[in-house]
Amino acid sequence: MTTAKTDAVVKGPSAQAAPSDQRERERMRRRLARRRGGGWWPYLFLAPWFAGLFGLTIYPMLDSLYLSFTNFDLLTPAQWVGLDNYDRMFTDDPVFWDSVHATLLYVLVSVPLKLALALAVAMLLNRDLRGIGLYRAAFYLPSLLGGAVAIAIVWRQVFGGEGLFNDVLAWFGIKGQDWISSPDTAIYTLVLLAVWQFGTPMVIFLAGLKQLPKDVYEAAAIDGAGTITRFFRITLPLLTPIVFFNVVLQIIDAFKTFTPAFVVSNGTGGPLNSTMLYSLYLYKKGFTDLQMGYASALAWVLFLVIAGFTAVNFIASRYWVHYDD
């Protein structure tokens, strides 16, 4: 009996001290975890980015989504109209469909031509030649200048009735015209301007070409494969991830084109709405006609169209993009 009591007395303090020691070890573990994770310091440094994300991106997007269901002219309070803006867009706005036609034509023609030219020039520049860096910089220069207003003004002069392009045609005995004033050719002057800005995809293609294994080309050459065969059987399949990346970026960029159409057409989208790209029409509705609610609806339709094209590209990429695995 005495021994049992003695054991209880001896074990009692240890049993009481064990939970306290366990809690202390848990505190130490949490303290070490906070130190390893940086505590709140990372969030402090990320605060400006979060402020920009919510204040300059997410909030304006949600606000424009609300405005797309209203009648808002920037001067008076917005009035809720429900789906009227979208109904008007698809059923009672012929200029909207003109802008859709012009934009789709612009995207479907300019993007393939631009990427084809970029890949061709990248393959020519993928050589170890003296002064090759200077050539690469020269070919990239149009991408730095092409989006400027000054270049668009020069483009309008080049393809005007008395422009440089007609002077070149005159050397070959071909009579030119005012290419920008003709509804049949005006959009193609914008396409040429877009294709001329092939520098960015060219640099990306060039980086991809630098990574291709040379031993595969050597083996193909030993087997007697010609230049065209090597391109379609080796270069293009190995380069499909880069092609896919460029396709997605260039389609998004083409849908958002604004400055060339605005400058070349003097902000009218003419002649006969042939250069009325979607972004230009959105701008006119929002800031010229002060129909900001309708412009917000146009913006959200553009967002959904771009998202749809991007999703289709990602789904289709499963069948033609080849990765290492």
XYZ file of C-alpha atoms in Angstrom:
325
model
C 0.000 0.000 0.000
C 2.781 2.364 0.920
C 4.664 1.464 -2.249
C 1.623 2.269 -4.437
C 1.218 5.660 -2.806
C 4.911 6.352 -3.234
C 4.700 5.471 -6.936
C 1.715 7.776 -7.376
C 3.549 10.619 -5.681
C 6.635 10.038 -7.819
C 4.677 9.793 -11.085
C 2.375 12.719 -10.338
C 4.741 15.616 -11.063
C 6.010 13.918 -14.238
C 2.484 13.391 -15.478
C 1.696 17.045 -14.833
C 4.912 18.274 -16.385
C 4.515 16.241 -19.581
C 1.645 18.271 -21.085
C 3.486 21.493 -20.281
C 6.637 20.279 -22.023
C 4.586 19.129 -24.987
C 2.935 22.541 -25.299
C 6.327 24.221 -25.134
C 7.702 21.965 -27.856
C 4.648 22.768 -29.988
C 5.243 26.498 -29.515
C 8.867 26.079 -30.528
C 7.817 24.080 -33.589
C 5.356 26.791 -34.678
C 7.950 29.491 -34.040
C 10.490 27.685 -36.195
C 7.893 27.160 -38.918
C 7.100 30.887 -38.930
C 10.793 31.727 -39.153
C 11.316 29.332 -42.016
C 8.244 30.618 -43.828
C 9.237 34.232 -43.339
C 6.198 35.116 -41.253
C 4.342 38.154 -42.515
C 7.352 39.741 -44.234
C 6.669 38.178 -47.672
C 3.123 39.526 -47.603
C 4.443 42.980 -46.763
C 6.680 43.001 -49.831
C 3.855 41.588 -51.968
C 1.416 44.239 -50.743
C 2.070 46.697 -53.657
C 1.447 43.880 -56.160
C -1.763 42.835 -54.393
C -2.879 46.490 -54.304
C -2.311 46.759 -58.052
C -4.014 43.422 -58.729
C -7.183 44.275 -56.824
C -7.218 48.043 -57.389
C -6.135 48.228 -61.025
C -7.258 44.868 -62.446
C -9.919 42.938 -60.540
C -12.002 45.908 -59.339
C -12.080 47.656 -62.780
C -13.027 44.343 -64.412
C -15.911 43.767 -62.011
C -16.988 47.392 -62.371
C -16.992 47.128 -66.172
C -18.998 43.904 -65.891
C -21.626 45.789 -63.904
C -21.568 48.706 -66.348
C -22.163 46.322 -69.265
C -25.697 45.851 -67.903
C -26.343 49.591 -67.606
C -26.855 52.705 -69.689
C -23.947 54.943 -68.672
C -22.720 58.064 -70.468
C -19.956 59.156 -68.029
C -21.990 62.258 -67.117
C -25.079 60.905 -65.387
C -25.558 57.976 -62.979
C -25.700 54.543 -64.568
C -29.172 53.112 -65.190
C -29.717 49.357 -65.057
C -30.951 47.990 -68.403
C -30.186 44.294 -67.994
C -29.284 42.485 -71.210
C -30.361 45.323 -73.505
C -26.767 46.168 -74.483
C -26.048 42.586 -75.522
C -29.371 42.260 -77.335
C -28.713 45.477 -79.238
C -25.183 44.322 -80.063
C -26.198 41.079 -81.731
C -29.543 42.069 -83.263
C -29.581 45.810 -83.966
C -26.020 47.006 -84.648
C -24.713 46.416 -88.196
C -21.471 48.265 -87.434
C -20.744 45.673 -84.736
C -20.845 42.917 -87.346
C -18.676 44.999 -89.686
C -16.089 45.252 -86.915
C -16.307 41.507 -86.254
C -15.770 40.769 -89.956
C -12.821 43.170 -90.240
C -11.201 41.855 -87.047
C -11.547 38.174 -87.966
C -10.135 38.859 -91.439
C -7.252 40.772 -89.883
C -6.477 38.014 -87.344
C -6.824 35.059 -89.717
C -4.614 36.623 -92.388
C -2.001 38.526 -90.390
C -1.149 35.916 -87.739
C -0.193 33.029 -90.093
C 1.772 35.351 -92.409
C 3.552 36.977 -89.484
C 4.539 33.662 -87.909
C 5.661 32.181 -91.227
C 7.894 35.173 -91.940
C 9.223 35.179 -88.369
C 10.165 31.491 -88.577
C 11.794 31.908 -91.997
C 13.922 34.837 -90.849
C 14.786 33.074 -87.585
C 16.141 30.082 -89.543
C 18.229 32.412 -91.718
C 19.649 34.116 -88.618
C 20.343 30.828 -86.813
C 23.924 30.789 -88.037
C 27.323 31.592 -86.597
C 28.265 34.408 -88.936
C 30.283 37.508 -88.351
C 28.090 40.409 -87.300
C 25.000 38.198 -86.955
C 23.987 40.079 -83.797
C 23.667 43.281 -85.806
C 21.364 41.572 -88.307
C 19.212 40.167 -85.516
C 18.867 43.607 -83.938
C 17.957 45.131 -87.310
C 15.218 42.579 -87.941
C 13.863 43.053 -84.418
C 13.708 46.843 -84.729
C 10.277 46.986 -86.488
C 8.660 45.334 -83.458
C 9.921 48.183 -81.295
C 8.681 50.871 -83.672
C 5.668 49.271 -85.352
C 3.129 50.099 -82.648
C 4.019 53.795 -82.589
C 1.678 56.456 -83.922
C 4.496 57.891 -86.057
C 4.943 54.584 -87.918
C 1.201 54.363 -88.576
C 1.295 57.885 -90.037
C 4.226 56.907 -92.262
C 2.307 53.789 -93.322
C -0.661 55.938 -94.325
C 1.607 58.070 -96.492
C 3.352 55.072 -98.069
C 0.092 53.491 -99.234
C -1.656 56.722 -100.156
C -2.519 57.738 -103.711
C 0.871 59.423 -104.184
C 2.788 57.247 -101.791
C 6.034 55.350 -102.082
C 4.326 52.041 -102.830
C 2.746 53.441 -106.010
C 6.114 54.911 -107.022
C 7.672 51.436 -106.797
C 4.829 49.955 -108.858
C 5.334 52.694 -111.470
C 8.895 51.444 -112.068
C 7.365 48.188 -113.309
C 4.719 49.937 -115.384
C 1.893 49.156 -112.957
C -0.644 51.847 -112.204
C -1.309 52.189 -108.496
C -4.253 53.473 -106.508
C -5.062 54.932 -103.122
C -4.819 51.643 -101.257
C -6.037 53.063 -97.961
C -9.107 54.740 -99.485
C -10.333 51.552 -101.152
C -12.573 49.289 -99.014
C -11.207 46.251 -100.851
C -7.564 46.884 -99.931
C -7.536 49.092 -96.827
C -7.575 46.215 -94.338
C -4.635 44.556 -96.094
C -2.450 47.609 -95.498
C -2.998 46.985 -91.780
C -2.164 43.324 -92.318
C 1.133 44.293 -93.966
C 1.938 46.578 -91.046
C 1.289 43.708 -88.623
C 3.419 41.273 -90.645
C 6.236 43.838 -90.772
C 6.367 43.674 -86.957
C 7.592 40.075 -86.909
C 10.551 40.731 -84.602
C 9.094 39.420 -81.331
C 8.031 35.960 -82.594
C 11.273 35.816 -84.574
C 13.348 36.151 -81.393
C 11.261 33.448 -79.697
C 11.672 31.119 -82.682
C 15.398 31.823 -82.713
C 15.686 30.868 -79.039
C 13.849 27.621 -79.780
C 16.059 26.809 -82.759
C 19.147 27.211 -80.595
C 17.900 24.391 -78.347
C 17.346 21.785 -81.065
C 19.782 18.823 -80.897
C 22.381 18.907 -83.662
C 23.034 15.172 -83.605
C 19.536 14.538 -84.984
C 20.304 16.730 -88.012
C 23.642 14.993 -88.522
C 21.972 11.576 -88.489
C 19.319 12.780 -90.945
C 21.989 14.181 -93.267
C 23.833 10.838 -93.212
C 20.567 9.105 -94.149
C 20.261 11.428 -97.142
C 17.433 13.685 -95.895
C 17.262 16.962 -97.786
C 16.678 20.462 -96.426
C 12.910 20.407 -96.901
C 12.611 16.921 -95.406
C 14.668 17.923 -92.368
C 12.480 20.988 -91.867
C 9.151 19.138 -91.938
C 10.333 15.935 -90.238
C 12.700 17.356 -87.597
C 12.635 21.137 -87.172
C 8.905 21.733 -87.230
C 7.888 18.820 -84.946
C 10.560 19.710 -82.378
C 9.562 23.369 -82.580
C 5.813 22.857 -82.100
C 5.802 24.036 -78.433
C 7.368 27.325 -79.559
C 4.929 27.565 -82.470
C 2.026 27.013 -80.080
C 3.312 29.690 -77.703
C 3.677 32.211 -80.523
C 0.253 31.381 -81.970
C -1.480 32.067 -78.664
C 0.381 35.335 -78.065
C -0.066 36.647 -81.592
C -3.795 35.855 -81.749
C -4.387 37.715 -78.488
C -2.289 40.648 -79.693
C -4.070 40.763 -83.067
C -7.520 40.884 -81.477
C -6.412 43.897 -79.394
C -4.950 45.909 -82.284
C -6.030 49.539 -82.083
C -3.391 52.168 -82.941
C -2.784 51.306 -86.639
C -6.506 51.182 -87.430
C -7.144 54.449 -85.591
C -4.310 56.376 -87.238
C -4.588 54.968 -90.758
C -8.350 55.611 -90.920
C -8.210 58.926 -89.019
C -10.297 57.346 -86.279
C -13.248 56.588 -88.578
C -12.676 52.913 -89.382
C -13.293 53.723 -93.035
C -13.705 53.393 -95.861
C -17.086 51.705 -95.389
C -15.988 50.263 -92.015
C -13.366 48.123 -93.756
C -10.750 49.023 -91.115
C -13.190 49.178 -88.202
C -11.313 46.756 -85.985
C -13.136 45.687 -82.841
C -10.953 47.678 -80.446
C -11.452 50.809 -82.526
C -15.225 50.352 -82.487
C -15.127 49.795 -78.722
C -13.153 53.027 -78.301
C -15.541 55.000 -80.494
C -18.577 53.813 -78.548
C -17.009 54.515 -75.179
C -15.143 57.783 -75.673
C -16.638 59.345 -78.812
C -20.316 58.469 -78.411
C -20.080 58.347 -74.571
C -21.901 55.013 -74.474
C -19.717 53.535 -71.778
C -22.218 50.853 -70.784
C -22.405 49.580 -74.344
C -18.615 49.785 -74.668
C -18.248 47.698 -71.500
C -20.500 45.041 -73.043
C -18.325 45.103 -76.169
C -15.227 44.685 -74.019
C -16.620 41.632 -72.261
C -17.604 40.008 -75.545
C -14.036 40.579 -76.771
C -12.704 39.036 -73.550
C -14.865 35.945 -74.038
C -13.878 35.615 -77.702
C -10.162 35.801 -76.857
C -10.660 33.295 -74.033
C -12.528 30.998 -76.436
C -9.796 31.141 -79.083
C -7.160 30.485 -76.424
C -9.105 27.517 -75.028
C -9.516 26.035 -78.517
C -5.781 26.398 -79.113
C -4.982 24.593 -75.865
C -7.407 21.784 -76.647
C -6.140 21.396 -80.222
C -2.520 21.480 -79.057
C -2.916 17.948 -77.702
C -2.984 16.676 -81.287
C -0.118 18.589 -82.870
C 2.236 19.910 -80.162
C 5.020 17.454 -79.312
C 6.906 17.682 -76.001
C 9.887 15.658 -74.788
C 7.658 13.112 -73.081
